[in-house]
XYZ file of C-alpha atoms in Angstrom:
341
model
C 0.000 0.000 0.000
C 1.246 3.461 -0.904
C 1.612 5.828 2.006
C 2.149 9.600 1.876
C 4.181 9.542 5.102
C 7.675 9.874 3.711
C 8.268 6.108 3.464
C 7.637 6.061 -0.271
C 10.097 8.881 -0.833
C 12.687 7.216 1.341
C 12.413 3.952 -0.573
C 12.652 5.799 -3.862
C 15.764 7.591 -2.698
C 17.388 4.344 -1.578
C 17.248 2.923 -5.101
C 18.604 6.075 -6.735
C 21.899 4.473 -7.696
C 20.450 1.280 -9.215
C 18.052 3.467 -11.216
C 20.926 4.458 -13.442
C 21.147 0.817 -14.511
C 17.490 -0.087 -14.526
C 14.867 1.806 -16.508
C 12.175 -0.352 -14.919
C 13.048 0.891 -11.476
C 12.983 4.435 -12.815
C 9.457 3.941 -14.125
C 8.298 2.390 -10.860
C 9.848 5.207 -8.884
C 8.151 7.840 -11.029
C 4.818 6.053 -10.692
C 5.262 5.919 -6.923
C 5.967 9.633 -6.723
C 2.947 10.454 -8.891
C 0.706 8.220 -6.811
C 1.907 9.836 -3.597
C 1.333 13.278 -5.090
C -2.201 12.268 -6.078
C -2.899 10.965 -2.580
C -1.561 14.157 -1.046
C -3.747 16.281 -3.331
C -6.798 14.169 -2.505
C -6.127 14.531 1.225
C -6.372 18.316 0.854
C -9.271 18.288 -1.645
C -11.363 20.354 -1.755
C -9.715 23.443 -0.322
C -11.351 26.012 -2.624
C -14.659 26.544 -4.489
C -15.702 24.078 -7.213
C -16.502 25.526 -10.642
C -19.458 24.224 -12.655
C -19.106 24.982 -16.355
C -22.629 25.080 -17.807
C -22.317 25.206 -21.601
C -25.704 26.880 -22.140
C -27.344 30.145 -21.105
C -28.732 30.906 -17.665
C -32.397 30.062 -17.247
C -32.463 27.011 -19.509
C -32.792 23.371 -18.434
C -29.016 22.747 -18.337
C -28.597 25.710 -16.031
C -31.511 24.602 -13.855
C -30.134 21.060 -13.529
C -26.691 22.348 -12.562
C -27.987 24.766 -9.980
C -30.238 22.143 -8.376
C -27.396 19.656 -7.788
C -24.986 22.414 -6.719
C -26.478 22.861 -3.251
C -26.457 19.205 -2.093
C -22.996 18.784 -3.605
C -21.819 21.864 -1.717
C -22.990 20.246 1.489
C -21.094 17.065 0.655
C -17.825 18.768 -0.298
C -17.922 21.654 2.160
C -17.050 24.210 -0.509
C -19.130 26.691 -2.546
C -20.126 25.812 -6.111
C -19.479 28.626 -8.582
C -21.659 28.591 -11.714
C -20.073 29.676 -15.000
C -22.397 29.824 -18.028
C -20.540 29.480 -21.345
C -23.248 29.166 -24.027
C -22.872 28.617 -27.756
C -22.425 26.057 -30.552
C -24.550 23.280 -29.013
C -22.550 23.348 -25.799
C -19.268 22.319 -27.421
C -17.065 25.353 -26.529
C -18.088 25.253 -22.882
C -17.474 21.513 -22.674
C -14.094 21.942 -24.370
C -13.169 24.644 -21.856
C -13.890 22.215 -19.016
C -11.853 19.468 -20.684
C -8.886 21.844 -20.963
C -9.139 23.121 -17.391
C -6.495 22.250 -14.770
C -6.670 18.578 -13.794
C -7.211 19.309 -10.113
C -10.887 18.418 -9.621
C -12.004 22.014 -9.202
C -13.740 22.251 -12.594
C -16.701 20.061 -13.549
C -18.999 20.317 -16.552
C -22.758 19.890 -16.634
C -22.908 17.762 -19.761
C -26.007 17.121 -21.823
C -26.947 15.050 -24.831
C -25.781 17.617 -27.411
C -22.092 18.095 -26.550
C -21.697 14.609 -25.052
C -23.555 12.434 -27.613
C -25.048 14.212 -30.599
C -22.272 16.481 -31.870
C -19.464 13.930 -31.317
C -21.501 11.354 -33.280
C -21.158 13.237 -36.574
C -18.296 15.700 -36.120
C -14.688 15.376 -35.007
C -14.117 17.600 -32.005
C -11.076 18.709 -30.070
C -12.181 16.451 -27.235
C -13.048 12.762 -27.066
C -15.813 12.033 -24.574
C -14.519 8.524 -23.774
C -10.898 9.633 -23.360
C -11.145 13.169 -22.015
C -14.103 13.056 -19.626
C -15.112 10.867 -16.696
C -18.864 10.610 -15.938
C -19.597 11.250 -12.267
C -23.365 10.837 -12.206
C -26.629 11.550 -14.025
C -28.522 14.440 -12.434
C -31.582 15.115 -14.616
C -33.962 13.293 -16.990
C -37.227 14.790 -18.193
C -39.476 14.742 -21.270
C -40.169 17.590 -23.659
C -43.321 19.495 -24.460
C -44.363 20.590 -27.933
C -45.798 24.094 -27.601
C -47.072 26.746 -30.002
C -47.538 30.504 -29.833
C -50.725 31.503 -28.035
C -52.163 33.221 -31.107
C -51.935 30.133 -33.328
C -55.416 28.728 -33.961
C -54.665 25.054 -33.151
C -55.574 22.933 -30.144
C -54.136 19.501 -30.911
C -51.207 17.854 -32.670
C -53.588 16.883 -35.473
C -54.572 20.543 -35.843
C -50.946 21.620 -36.031
C -50.055 18.949 -38.593
C -52.971 20.081 -40.756
C -51.862 23.705 -40.384
C -48.260 22.838 -41.301
C -49.371 20.920 -44.392
C -51.579 23.789 -45.482
C -48.666 26.195 -45.003
C -45.835 23.986 -46.216
C -42.421 25.514 -45.588
C -43.872 28.635 -43.961
C -44.173 27.248 -40.418
C -41.240 28.008 -38.086
C -40.153 25.739 -35.238
C -37.366 26.807 -32.911
C -34.758 24.776 -31.046
C -32.017 25.338 -28.477
C -29.433 25.022 -31.255
C -28.144 22.776 -34.008
C -27.658 19.264 -32.683
C -29.543 19.724 -29.432
C -32.232 17.264 -28.399
C -34.821 19.921 -29.248
C -33.465 19.950 -32.795
C -33.634 16.132 -32.987
C -37.200 16.238 -31.678
C -38.007 18.544 -34.599
C -36.512 16.022 -37.021
C -38.458 13.119 -35.509
C -41.659 15.148 -35.584
C -41.112 16.141 -39.224
C -40.558 12.539 -40.325
C -43.384 11.029 -38.305
C -45.950 13.715 -39.166
C -44.898 14.085 -42.797
C -44.623 17.870 -42.659
C -42.094 20.511 -43.683
C -41.133 23.639 -41.769
C -38.307 26.103 -41.255
C -35.987 25.231 -38.372
C -34.890 28.255 -36.324
C -31.929 27.407 -34.036
C -31.301 29.554 -30.949
C -28.499 29.628 -28.401
C -30.719 28.124 -25.694
C -34.266 27.013 -24.872
C -34.846 30.192 -22.885
C -34.067 32.295 -25.974
C -36.504 30.303 -28.105
C -39.244 30.636 -25.471
C -38.883 34.414 -25.534
C -39.510 34.515 -29.282
C -42.346 32.001 -29.044
C -44.107 34.170 -26.469
C -43.483 37.173 -28.699
C -44.953 35.398 -31.711
C -41.744 35.500 -33.766
C -41.871 31.707 -34.272
C -44.734 29.219 -34.382
C -43.608 26.378 -32.117
C -40.834 24.756 -30.106
C -39.977 21.612 -28.225
C -38.822 22.402 -24.704
C -38.243 20.820 -21.327
C -41.511 20.300 -19.449
C -40.186 22.037 -16.344
C -39.209 25.144 -18.277
C -42.357 25.396 -20.416
C -44.982 24.421 -17.825
C -45.118 27.837 -16.075
C -45.565 29.625 -19.412
C -48.284 27.163 -20.417
C -50.151 27.641 -17.144
C -49.852 31.412 -17.508
C -51.395 31.259 -20.962
C -48.339 32.766 -22.656
C -48.010 29.700 -24.928
C -50.113 26.620 -25.718
C -48.902 23.043 -25.132
C -50.127 20.324 -27.490
C -48.311 17.136 -26.376
C -45.477 15.677 -24.304
C -42.756 13.301 -25.549
C -42.900 10.738 -22.715
C -44.725 7.425 -22.390
C -46.821 8.780 -19.523
C -48.401 12.125 -18.831
C -46.491 14.558 -16.642
C -47.721 15.559 -13.177
C -46.771 19.124 -14.098
C -49.278 19.140 -16.986
C -51.563 16.156 -16.329
C -54.153 17.231 -18.921
C -51.532 17.211 -21.698
C -51.641 14.098 -23.927
C -48.514 12.179 -24.854
C -47.262 12.111 -28.423
C -48.378 8.473 -28.498
C -51.912 9.476 -27.548
C -51.755 12.124 -30.267
C -50.912 9.483 -32.875
C -47.118 9.895 -33.075
C -45.710 7.231 -30.705
C -42.184 7.350 -32.152
C -41.665 10.982 -31.201
C -40.011 10.164 -27.875
C -37.287 12.390 -26.540
C -35.970 13.424 -23.172
C -33.577 15.980 -21.832
C -30.810 14.653 -19.609
C -27.783 16.116 -17.879
C -24.942 14.774 -15.812
C -21.754 15.860 -14.119
C -18.411 14.997 -15.722
C -14.811 15.740 -14.805
C -11.647 16.028 -16.906
C -10.163 12.539 -17.257
C -6.679 13.741 -16.215
C -7.951 14.460 -12.713
C -6.066 12.297 -10.166
C -7.907 9.048 -9.443
C -8.246 9.664 -5.668
C -9.947 13.004 -6.361
C -12.218 11.435 -8.989
C -13.230 8.782 -6.454
C -14.003 11.471 -3.912
C -16.115 13.378 -6.425
C -18.012 10.224 -7.431
C -18.855 9.514 -3.793
C -19.939 13.102 -3.224
C -22.204 13.118 -6.291
C -23.737 9.774 -5.277
C -24.495 11.149 -1.817
C -25.893 14.381 -3.274
C -28.274 12.354 -5.449
C -29.793 10.889 -2.281
C -30.339 14.275 -0.648
C -34.061 14.521 0.293
C -34.313 18.226 -0.550
C -32.704 17.621 -3.937
C -35.121 14.812 -4.753
C -38.047 16.989 -3.717
C -36.769 19.746 -6.014
C -36.571 17.337 -8.947
C -40.191 16.335 -8.426
C -41.226 19.982 -8.682
C -39.622 20.023 -12.119
C -41.370 16.861 -13.245
C -38.167 14.843 -12.992
C -37.984 11.468 -11.257
C -34.409 10.192 -11.153
C -33.044 7.056 -9.566
C -29.450 7.357 -8.391
C -27.223 6.822 -11.414
C -23.543 6.593 -10.565
C -20.410 6.847 -12.652
C -20.439 3.427 -14.354
C -24.174 3.475 -15.043
C -23.910 6.989 -16.456
C -21.097 5.874 -18.790
C -23.253 2.964 -20.017
C -26.183 5.337 -20.494
C -24.062 7.686 -22.648
C -23.003 4.778 -24.877
C -26.628 3.618 -25.244
C -27.726 7.126 -26.210
C -24.964 7.286 -28.797
C -26.148 4.023 -30.365
C -29.715 5.335 -30.508
C -29.112 8.802 -31.917
C -26.212 8.313 -34.335
C -28.311 6.717 -37.120
C -31.033 9.336 -36.648
C -28.480 12.113 -37.016
C -27.027 10.522 -40.110
C -30.449 10.025 -41.705
C -31.400 13.630 -41.019
C -28.086 14.853 -42.430
C -27.513 17.068 -39.409
C -24.434 19.260 -39.781
C -22.737 21.152 -37.005
C -20.849 24.400 -37.357
């Protein structure tokens, strides 16, 4: 067992002369020193605030998910969580910034389906999810709502499909950006309903909601937790939800299956990931802290308010989930011919 009590350094020093004759001993000595350094860093971790890089704008679902887990994680780690929103390009620049941050455990990224699964599936990036990031835990899963501007004279999905066919190519549907799950929901909807429309990508869901309320676009897909308050206020109209079951947030809203489009199933998910170069002892500490935060009663109660029910999903399960999502969405992306800037 390695011990950071000086014994390892003493042993390494005692073989300094033979090292000149044995490269193997040199490698072992270096590994020992690195391991001891990692253990020493872990013993002091965390000694300063943790930074959450959120690669989308404030107010959107990614931001909400990150801020919800921040408080229980703060209690576990004993340090403040500092939120840094870095929106743009389907979350890729913000994720890349986290990957390139110091490998000390003090920077984590709130990763979602776009920068973690969708964009890497069809475009070579400056980061490799499998090699450069370590999943710590899944923190959010929720369905999407299809909503239209309040002034649009439709009440059901069937009404909207008829309207879109009567106004082929003139209908506008927004998304949170090229390659986001909202964009893929648009593609699924288009194929299943047999309609055409103009896709209007935004920098975030919150930006698209603003224009939907203002009547600048006709419709959007958006996270149920984010759209529900606007629906209840009458600012927009919801037509269906993309889950198998109705949401407790909007119990009167039919599912896409009930509306006749059972294959239009999408969900928004987010998880915490760390740069893969982070020392293993610190990664282990972060994994334990995230797992404990997931069990926090206040956190679970908060998720329910947002229509999200999440079983604890640790590091290994989250990694398997990412791979399964990649297998599901890659052929859909390729069929749709989605291109990323």
